[in-house]
Amino acid sequence: MRVNGRVTTDLATQVEACDSVEVDGASIVLPAETVVFRYHKPRGVLCSHEDPHGGALIYDDLPKVPGLFSIGRLDKESEGLILVTNDGAFAQEVAHPSFETEKEYVVLLDRFLMASDRARLLRGVCVDGVCYHCDAIRLHRPTAEEGALLPDWPTPDQKAPLYSVLLHEGKKREIRHLFQSAGYRVDRLVRVRIEDVRLDGLAPGEYARWEGR
């Protein structure tokens, strides 16, 4: 690495926005402005910059801002709130386990959850040597506002096996593994909140700039 033309091997070297930085001969250009977007990821869309199979990507819907990346991921069949930014410091605050960022999901199961199974999932389960745990599981009543945003969503008058699930962790496919371990099928999984940032008002594929920092 070169800083203002001088070679440095110290990874703790501090640089300013006005400094010239090169890595392997390529100039590193800092983003002119840091941004955070709320984005509603639709089902079937990948949280990746590329897909060798030509699938849809979240970045197809987002502005062409240099350096954008998603803070965490949702798997291909999950949907809902994703935060997308070019601000590494903000991403660290949200994603690092030490900050215990709370996330809320609404999960549609194939049947209603038995009280004994709910208690077991709150205690935590281990699947193939990996332990999963959630902080709360509550019955969730569908609302008209949700139905306006989420295609094929249960209506307020329907008794659907919908549950609000709170997590502080974010292991891969954690909620799916939790319910599947107890014999339930997750038919739909929507993330609706990350701390105080909500999905509110965004239809699938829509985004909005978030100024709450």
Short mmCIF file of C-alpha atoms in Angstrom, two decimals, residues 41-212:
data_model
loop_
_atom_site.label_atom_id
_atom_site.label_comp_id
_atom_site.label_asym_id
_atom_site.label_seq_id
_atom_site.Cartn_x
_atom_site.Cartn_y
_atom_site.Cartn_z
CA LYS A 41 -36.24 -7.07 -0.63
CA PRO A 42 -38.77 -9.13 -2.61
CA ARG A 43 -38.84 -12.92 -2.55
CA GLY A 44 -36.54 -14.53 -5.10
CA VAL A 45 -34.03 -11.65 -5.13
CA LEU A 46 -30.42 -12.12 -4.02
CA CYS A 47 -28.42 -9.90 -1.63
CA SER A 48 -25.40 -10.09 -3.93
CA HIS A 49 -23.60 -7.91 -6.45
CA GLU A 50 -23.64 -10.68 -9.04
CA ASP A 51 -25.24 -14.03 -9.75
CA PRO A 52 -23.63 -16.49 -12.20
CA HIS A 53 -27.11 -17.77 -13.04
CA GLY A 54 -28.41 -14.32 -13.99
CA GLY A 55 -30.90 -14.00 -11.12
CA ALA A 56 -32.38 -10.73 -9.87
CA LEU A 57 -30.22 -8.74 -7.42
CA ILE A 58 -31.17 -6.11 -4.85
CA TYR A 59 -28.79 -3.67 -6.57
CA ASP A 60 -30.92 -3.80 -9.71
CA ASP A 61 -33.48 -1.68 -7.82
CA LEU A 62 -31.10 0.66 -5.98
CA PRO A 63 -29.36 3.89 -7.08
CA LYS A 64 -25.91 3.48 -8.62
CA VAL A 65 -24.05 4.89 -5.61
CA PRO A 66 -20.36 3.82 -5.43
CA GLY A 67 -19.49 1.34 -2.70
CA LEU A 68 -23.00 0.20 -1.74
CA PHE A 69 -23.31 -3.04 0.22
CA SER A 70 -26.03 -4.66 2.31
CA ILE A 71 -25.72 -4.83 6.09
CA GLY A 72 -26.36 -8.51 6.61
CA ARG A 73 -28.50 -10.57 4.30
CA LEU A 74 -31.84 -12.22 3.81
CA ASP A 75 -31.87 -15.56 2.01
CA LYS A 76 -33.38 -15.76 -1.46
CA GLU A 77 -36.85 -16.85 -0.33
CA SER A 78 -37.07 -14.37 2.57
CA GLU A 79 -38.25 -10.80 2.13
CA GLY A 80 -38.51 -7.50 3.92
CA LEU A 81 -36.21 -4.86 5.34
CA ILE A 82 -32.57 -4.63 4.29
CA LEU A 83 -30.27 -1.72 5.11
CA VAL A 84 -27.91 -0.84 2.27
CA THR A 85 -25.07 1.63 2.73
CA ASN A 86 -21.58 2.73 1.73
CA ASP A 87 -20.78 3.68 5.35
CA GLY A 88 -18.51 1.03 6.89
CA ALA A 89 -18.61 2.49 10.40
CA PHE A 90 -22.41 2.50 10.46
CA ALA A 91 -22.51 -1.05 9.11
CA GLN A 92 -20.20 -2.19 11.91
CA GLU A 93 -22.51 -0.68 14.51
CA VAL A 94 -25.51 -2.51 13.11
CA ALA A 95 -23.93 -5.86 12.26
CA HIS A 96 -21.41 -6.55 15.03
CA PRO A 97 -22.78 -8.99 17.66
CA SER A 98 -21.48 -6.82 20.53
CA PHE A 99 -24.09 -4.15 19.70
CA GLU A 100 -26.93 -6.72 20.07
CA THR A 101 -29.03 -5.16 17.32
CA GLU A 102 -32.66 -6.29 17.66
CA LYS A 103 -34.43 -7.55 14.55
CA GLU A 104 -38.12 -8.35 14.18
CA TYR A 105 -39.56 -10.82 11.69
CA VAL A 106 -43.11 -11.87 10.86
CA VAL A 107 -43.28 -15.57 10.08
CA LEU A 108 -46.15 -17.46 8.44
CA LEU A 109 -46.14 -21.12 9.48
CA ASP A 110 -48.01 -24.07 8.04
CA ARG A 111 -49.93 -24.45 11.33
CA PHE A 112 -50.33 -22.85 14.72
CA LEU A 113 -47.47 -23.20 17.19
CA MET A 114 -48.01 -25.41 20.23
CA ALA A 115 -47.15 -23.86 23.61
CA SER A 116 -44.63 -26.61 24.37
CA ASP A 117 -42.84 -26.03 21.06
CA ARG A 118 -42.77 -22.27 21.65
CA ALA A 119 -41.14 -22.81 25.06
CA ARG A 120 -38.55 -25.14 23.50
CA LEU A 121 -37.63 -22.65 20.79
CA LEU A 122 -37.23 -19.86 23.34
CA ARG A 123 -34.83 -22.05 25.31
CA GLY A 124 -32.85 -22.69 22.12
CA VAL A 125 -32.11 -25.68 19.91
CA CYS A 126 -29.01 -27.11 18.26
CA VAL A 127 -29.05 -28.35 14.67
CA ASP A 128 -25.98 -30.10 13.22
CA GLY A 129 -23.83 -28.67 15.99
CA VAL A 130 -25.07 -25.08 15.56
CA CYS A 131 -27.21 -23.58 18.34
CA TYR A 132 -30.10 -21.24 17.51
CA HIS A 133 -32.12 -19.05 19.83
CA CYS A 134 -34.76 -16.33 19.62
CA ASP A 135 -35.72 -13.74 22.24
CA ALA A 136 -39.50 -13.70 21.77
CA ILE A 137 -42.25 -15.39 19.78
CA ARG A 138 -45.67 -13.72 19.77
CA LEU A 139 -48.84 -14.30 17.78
CA HIS A 140 -49.11 -11.60 15.12
CA ARG A 141 -52.39 -10.30 13.73
CA PRO A 142 -52.27 -9.21 10.06
CA THR A 143 -53.19 -5.60 9.33
CA ALA A 144 -54.65 -3.87 6.29
CA GLU A 145 -51.45 -1.80 5.97
CA GLU A 146 -49.35 -4.98 5.70
CA GLY A 147 -51.73 -6.39 3.11
CA ALA A 148 -51.32 -3.27 0.99
CA LEU A 149 -47.55 -3.81 0.87
CA LEU A 150 -47.21 -7.59 0.85
CA PRO A 151 -48.80 -9.51 -2.03
CA ASP A 152 -50.97 -12.51 -1.01
CA TRP A 153 -50.81 -11.56 2.68
CA PRO A 154 -53.49 -12.78 5.15
CA THR A 155 -56.29 -10.29 5.70
CA PRO A 156 -57.15 -8.85 9.16
CA ASP A 157 -60.20 -11.10 9.46
CA GLN A 158 -58.24 -14.29 8.80
CA LYS A 159 -56.91 -16.46 11.63
CA ALA A 160 -53.49 -17.22 10.22
CA PRO A 161 -50.51 -18.89 11.95
CA LEU A 162 -48.52 -15.63 11.84
CA TYR A 163 -45.87 -14.97 14.49
CA SER A 164 -43.66 -12.04 15.39
CA VAL A 165 -40.14 -13.28 16.18
CA LEU A 166 -37.43 -11.18 17.83
CA LEU A 167 -33.72 -11.95 17.41
CA HIS A 168 -30.47 -10.36 18.47
CA GLU A 169 -28.35 -12.87 16.60
CA GLY A 170 -28.28 -13.32 12.86
CA LYS A 171 -27.05 -16.79 12.00
CA LYS A 172 -27.71 -18.07 8.51
CA ARG A 173 -31.34 -19.20 8.08
CA GLU A 174 -31.74 -19.09 11.87
CA ILE A 175 -35.53 -18.71 12.02
CA ARG A 176 -36.08 -21.41 9.41
CA HIS A 177 -33.82 -23.82 11.32
CA LEU A 178 -35.60 -23.03 14.60
CA PHE A 179 -39.09 -23.82 13.38
CA GLN A 180 -38.06 -26.72 11.16
CA SER A 181 -36.36 -28.34 14.16
CA ALA A 182 -39.78 -28.44 15.87
CA GLY A 183 -41.54 -29.86 12.79
CA TYR A 184 -43.03 -26.64 11.36
CA ARG A 185 -42.76 -25.38 7.79
CA VAL A 186 -41.97 -21.70 7.28
CA ASP A 187 -44.19 -20.64 4.39
CA ARG A 188 -43.18 -16.98 4.48
CA LEU A 189 -40.62 -14.88 6.35
CA VAL A 190 -40.63 -11.07 6.34
CA ARG A 191 -38.21 -8.86 8.26
CA VAL A 192 -40.13 -5.79 9.40
CA ARG A 193 -37.70 -3.99 11.72
CA ILE A 194 -34.00 -3.52 12.53
CA GLU A 195 -33.79 -1.66 15.87
CA ASP A 196 -35.82 1.55 15.26
CA VAL A 197 -35.71 1.28 11.45
CA ARG A 198 -38.94 -0.11 10.04
CA LEU A 199 -40.17 -1.48 6.72
CA ASP A 200 -43.19 0.86 6.93
CA GLY A 201 -44.48 2.18 3.61
CA LEU A 202 -42.13 0.30 1.27
CA ALA A 203 -43.59 -2.11 -1.27
CA PRO A 204 -41.38 -4.96 -2.56
CA GLY A 205 -38.48 -3.55 -4.62
CA GLU A 206 -38.89 0.00 -3.24
CA TYR A 207 -36.28 1.92 -1.26
CA ALA A 208 -36.03 5.15 0.68
CA ARG A 209 -33.11 7.06 2.07
CA TRP A 210 -32.84 6.82 5.86
CA GLU A 211 -31.66 9.89 7.75
CA GLY A 212 -32.08 8.59 11.29
#
